[in-house]
XYZ file of C-alpha atoms in Angstrom:
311
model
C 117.641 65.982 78.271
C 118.534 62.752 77.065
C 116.009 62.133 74.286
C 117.065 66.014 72.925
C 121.094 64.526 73.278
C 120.155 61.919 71.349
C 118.208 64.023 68.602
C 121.044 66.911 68.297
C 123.723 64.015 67.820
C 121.752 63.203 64.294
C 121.656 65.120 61.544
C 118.567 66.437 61.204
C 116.998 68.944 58.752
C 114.680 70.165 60.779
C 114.189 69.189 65.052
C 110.220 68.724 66.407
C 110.346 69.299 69.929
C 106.910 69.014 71.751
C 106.690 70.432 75.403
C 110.441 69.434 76.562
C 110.165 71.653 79.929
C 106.707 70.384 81.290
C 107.414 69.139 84.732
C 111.134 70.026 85.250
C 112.460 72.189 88.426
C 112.805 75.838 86.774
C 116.472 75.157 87.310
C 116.498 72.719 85.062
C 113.967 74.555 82.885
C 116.954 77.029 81.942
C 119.507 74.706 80.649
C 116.788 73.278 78.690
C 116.545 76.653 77.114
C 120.211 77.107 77.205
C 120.347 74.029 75.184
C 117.536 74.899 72.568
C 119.146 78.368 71.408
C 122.296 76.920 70.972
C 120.987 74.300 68.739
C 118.805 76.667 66.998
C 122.271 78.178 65.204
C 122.844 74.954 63.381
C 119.193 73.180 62.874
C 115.632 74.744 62.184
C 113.496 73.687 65.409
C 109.697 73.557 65.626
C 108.711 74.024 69.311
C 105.757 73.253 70.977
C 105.871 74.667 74.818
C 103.648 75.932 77.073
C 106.415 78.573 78.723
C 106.801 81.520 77.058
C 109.884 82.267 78.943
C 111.443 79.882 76.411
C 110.279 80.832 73.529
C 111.380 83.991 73.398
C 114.864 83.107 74.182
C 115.380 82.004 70.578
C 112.217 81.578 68.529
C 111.992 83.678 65.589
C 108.091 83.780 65.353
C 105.633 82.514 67.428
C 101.812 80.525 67.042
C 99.799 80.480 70.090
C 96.994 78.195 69.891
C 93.561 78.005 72.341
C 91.394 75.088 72.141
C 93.110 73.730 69.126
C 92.427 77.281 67.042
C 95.238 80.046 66.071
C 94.749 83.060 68.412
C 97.747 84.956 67.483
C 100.829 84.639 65.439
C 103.738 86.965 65.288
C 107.382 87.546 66.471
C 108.413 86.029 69.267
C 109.414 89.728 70.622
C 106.162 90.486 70.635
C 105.357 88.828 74.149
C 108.258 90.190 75.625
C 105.933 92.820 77.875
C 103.185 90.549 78.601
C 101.310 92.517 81.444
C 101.873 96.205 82.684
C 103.757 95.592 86.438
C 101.494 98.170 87.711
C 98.543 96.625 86.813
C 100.291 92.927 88.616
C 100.694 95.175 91.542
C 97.775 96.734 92.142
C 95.670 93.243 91.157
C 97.600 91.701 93.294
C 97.626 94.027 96.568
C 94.214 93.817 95.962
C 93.339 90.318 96.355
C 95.568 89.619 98.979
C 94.049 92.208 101.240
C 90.388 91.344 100.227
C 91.198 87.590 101.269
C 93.386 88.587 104.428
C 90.204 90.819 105.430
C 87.789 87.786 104.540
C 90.139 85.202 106.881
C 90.347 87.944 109.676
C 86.396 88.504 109.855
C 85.126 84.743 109.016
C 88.261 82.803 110.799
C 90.646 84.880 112.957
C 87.762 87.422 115.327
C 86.358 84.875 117.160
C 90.145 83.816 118.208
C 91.955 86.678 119.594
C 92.332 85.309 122.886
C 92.917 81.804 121.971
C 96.890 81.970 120.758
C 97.232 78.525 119.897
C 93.783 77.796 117.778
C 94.978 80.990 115.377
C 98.027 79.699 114.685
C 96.370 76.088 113.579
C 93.903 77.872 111.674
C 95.835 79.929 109.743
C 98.680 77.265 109.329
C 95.776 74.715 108.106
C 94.237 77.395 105.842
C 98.024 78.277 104.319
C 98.067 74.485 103.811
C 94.359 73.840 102.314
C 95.220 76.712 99.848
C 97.608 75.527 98.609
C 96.332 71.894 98.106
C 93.281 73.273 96.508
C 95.444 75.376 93.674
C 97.687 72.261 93.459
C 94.067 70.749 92.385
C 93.256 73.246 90.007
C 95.916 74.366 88.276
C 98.598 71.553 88.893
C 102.080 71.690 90.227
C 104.007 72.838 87.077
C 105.304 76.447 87.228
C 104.231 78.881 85.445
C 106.591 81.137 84.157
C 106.194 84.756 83.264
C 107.803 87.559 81.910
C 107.975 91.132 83.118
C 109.332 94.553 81.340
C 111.874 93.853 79.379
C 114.615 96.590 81.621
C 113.885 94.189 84.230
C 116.098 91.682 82.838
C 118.426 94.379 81.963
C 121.495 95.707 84.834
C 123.033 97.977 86.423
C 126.909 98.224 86.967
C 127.459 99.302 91.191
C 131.285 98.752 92.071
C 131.872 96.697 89.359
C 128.959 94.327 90.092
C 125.958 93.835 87.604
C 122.714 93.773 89.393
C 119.666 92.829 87.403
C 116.706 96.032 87.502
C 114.060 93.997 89.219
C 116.441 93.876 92.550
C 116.003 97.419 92.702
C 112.074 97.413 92.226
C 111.840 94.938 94.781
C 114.159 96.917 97.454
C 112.642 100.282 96.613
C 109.159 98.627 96.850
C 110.357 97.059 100.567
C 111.657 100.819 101.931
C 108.517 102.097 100.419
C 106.195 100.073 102.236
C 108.001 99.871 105.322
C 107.755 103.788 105.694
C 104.192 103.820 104.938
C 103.720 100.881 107.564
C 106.075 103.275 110.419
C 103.873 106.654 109.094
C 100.589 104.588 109.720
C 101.229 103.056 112.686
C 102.581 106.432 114.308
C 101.014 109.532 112.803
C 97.255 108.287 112.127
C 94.382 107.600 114.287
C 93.710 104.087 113.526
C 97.603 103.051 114.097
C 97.222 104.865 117.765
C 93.986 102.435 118.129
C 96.303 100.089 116.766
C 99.154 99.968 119.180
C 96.828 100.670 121.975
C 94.799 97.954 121.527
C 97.797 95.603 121.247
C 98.601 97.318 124.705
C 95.447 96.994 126.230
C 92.401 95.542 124.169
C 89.634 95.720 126.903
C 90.758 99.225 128.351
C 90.337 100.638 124.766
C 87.251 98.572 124.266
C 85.971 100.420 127.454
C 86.559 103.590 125.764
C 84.339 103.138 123.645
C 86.405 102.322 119.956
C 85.867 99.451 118.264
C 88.989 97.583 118.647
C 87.821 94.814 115.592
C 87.977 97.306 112.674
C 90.884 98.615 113.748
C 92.486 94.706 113.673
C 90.031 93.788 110.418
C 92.613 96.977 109.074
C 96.073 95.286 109.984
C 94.670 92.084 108.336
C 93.632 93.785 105.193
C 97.029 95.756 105.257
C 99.311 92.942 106.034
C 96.746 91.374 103.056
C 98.613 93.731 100.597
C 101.828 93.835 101.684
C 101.998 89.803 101.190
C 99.957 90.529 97.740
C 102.632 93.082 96.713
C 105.465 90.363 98.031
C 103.629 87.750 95.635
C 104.277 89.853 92.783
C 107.351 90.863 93.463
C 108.590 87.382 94.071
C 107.330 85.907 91.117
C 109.464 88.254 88.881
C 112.740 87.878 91.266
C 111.992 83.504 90.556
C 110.384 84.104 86.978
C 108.007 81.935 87.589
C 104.200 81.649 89.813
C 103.886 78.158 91.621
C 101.865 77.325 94.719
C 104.967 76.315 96.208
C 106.477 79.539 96.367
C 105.086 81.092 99.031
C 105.726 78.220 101.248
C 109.325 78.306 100.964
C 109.657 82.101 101.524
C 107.192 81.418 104.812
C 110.407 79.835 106.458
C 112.074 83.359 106.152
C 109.362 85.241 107.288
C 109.561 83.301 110.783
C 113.145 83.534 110.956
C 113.277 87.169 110.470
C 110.115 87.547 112.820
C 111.839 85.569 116.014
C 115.050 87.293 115.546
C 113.918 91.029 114.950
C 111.792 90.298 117.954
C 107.510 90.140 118.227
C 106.323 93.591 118.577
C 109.541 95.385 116.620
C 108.324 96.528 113.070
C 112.207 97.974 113.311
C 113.695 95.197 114.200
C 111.461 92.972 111.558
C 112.996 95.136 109.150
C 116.601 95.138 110.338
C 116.749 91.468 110.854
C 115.247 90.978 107.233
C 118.377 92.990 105.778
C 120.765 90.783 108.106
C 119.296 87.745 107.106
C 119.681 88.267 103.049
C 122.730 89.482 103.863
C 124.088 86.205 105.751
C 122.696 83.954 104.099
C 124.108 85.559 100.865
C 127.589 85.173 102.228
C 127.480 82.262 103.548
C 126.513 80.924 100.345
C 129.362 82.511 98.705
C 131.971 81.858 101.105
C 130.836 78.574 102.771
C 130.424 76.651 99.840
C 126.552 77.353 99.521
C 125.866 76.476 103.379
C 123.347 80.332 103.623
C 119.799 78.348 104.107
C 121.975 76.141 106.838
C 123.792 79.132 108.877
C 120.028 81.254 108.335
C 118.192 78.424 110.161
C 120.890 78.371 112.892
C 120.867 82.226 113.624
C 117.274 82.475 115.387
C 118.283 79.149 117.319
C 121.604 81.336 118.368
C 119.570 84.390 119.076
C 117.154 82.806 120.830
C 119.888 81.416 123.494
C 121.397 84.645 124.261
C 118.224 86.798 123.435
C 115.027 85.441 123.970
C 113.439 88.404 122.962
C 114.870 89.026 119.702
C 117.307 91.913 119.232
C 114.585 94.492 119.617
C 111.542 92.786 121.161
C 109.921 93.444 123.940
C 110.249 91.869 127.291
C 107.282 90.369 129.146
């Protein structure tokens, strides 16, 4: 930021910028951008950067270059649907419940009864991950761009809410109903809770109690594939830190809705956002403090959760 200071305070005919973003917190990412347009009214620029996501805040054409040849040239508008979000979600629900159902049959079967050895396995795998994309595709986010309504919004009660909130909470009530209609109207979700009951009684019946749990992995799989996606268009951006600082949440909601309660999972989900939304509004930006406090709180007076079941 300094080094661009310095070169806007000259007078310049035209400004060579080369990769000013590379490395930077997307936070800081954005006022470089900010920054860029607004010195694109007064001085030609010639850009060289790696995030698309800036370019097409202000360039008027764009050059993309692979291995040092021209690939494609055009307007800069022209990238502004870069992938079809269908397409994101179905590739993405797709891989995340072929590796879930690779973990669950390689890792997790042999550990059912062993509580504590799943949890280090699938903490250490979470962690190996994502040291081994770290490796191969390096720290730096990558920033992407969905439809272009996404960035568009909505007016409700005189508040503008960006499109791709919506996708993301019709894509949560959508899933969660399919999850409640599986579980409770299907064969497999009847082996399902049963066998969570009682795992050697159904066993003894006969039913094979492993595809039926090789099935929640592969579902949960997609769900967290579908989450992926979805969460890289609410940040803008894919990084193999991401999912590492939603995973806080996901234990938070999980202790206070209560183990067991795919209700209460959902209804503690909704109370979390909601607090820690308000808290950052109200309490000067204290929401991830007062979010880590409430399962401590609940835990005290509920050791449960609010709708978990009691030993």
């Amino acid at each position: 930021m300094v080094s661009l200071a310095r070169a806007l305070l000259n007078t310049n005919k035209i400004l060579l910028v080369d990769e000013p973003t590379k490395g930077l917190a997307p936070k800081i990412v954005a006022e470089v951008a900010e920054t860029l347009a607004e010195a694109a009214k007064t001085v030609p620029i010639l850009l060289v950067e790696q995030n698309l996501h800036v370019v097409r805040q202000f360039a008027a054409g764009a050059v993309v270059l692979s291995g040092g040849r021209v690939v494609h040239t055009g307007s800069a508008l022209e990238f502004l649907d870069d992938a079809d979000l269908t397409q994101r979600l179905l590739v993405g629900a797709a891989a995340g419940a072929a590796f879930a159902a690779f973990t669950e049959f390689v890792l997790i079967r042999r550990l059912y009864q062993r509580h504590i050895e799943q949890v280090l396995i699938t903490v250490g795998l979470s962690l190996a991950a994502v040291a081994l994309f770290d490796g191969i595709w390096g720290t730096d986010p990558v920033f992407i761009q969905g439809p272009a309504w996404f960035k568009e919004t909505t007016e409700i009660l005189g508040a503008r809410v960006p499109n791709d909130r919506f996708v993301c909470i019709i894509a949560a009530v959508l899933v969660l109903l399919a999850l409640v209609y599986f579980l409770k109207n299907t064969r497999y979700g009847m082996i399902i809770r049963a066998g969570v009951e009682n795992r050697s009684m159904v066993t003894a019946l006969g039913i094979d109690v492993r595809k039926a749990f090789t099935l929640v992995f592969t579902i949960g799989g997609a769900a967290a594939g579908l989450g992926g996606v979805l969460a890289s268009h609410y940040f803008g951006y894919v990084s193999p830190m991401l999912g590492g600082s939603l995973l806080i949440f996901a234990f938070i909601v999980t202790v206070i809705g209560g183990l067991g309660s795919l209700t209460g999972a959902a209804l503690a989900a909704v109370a979390v956002a909601l607090l820690q939304q308000f808290a950052n509004f109200y309490l000067g930006g204290t929401g991830d403090f007062v979010v880590v406090l409430a399962p401590a709180l609940v835990l005290l007076f509920r050791p449960s959760g609010l709708l978990g079941r009691t030993s």
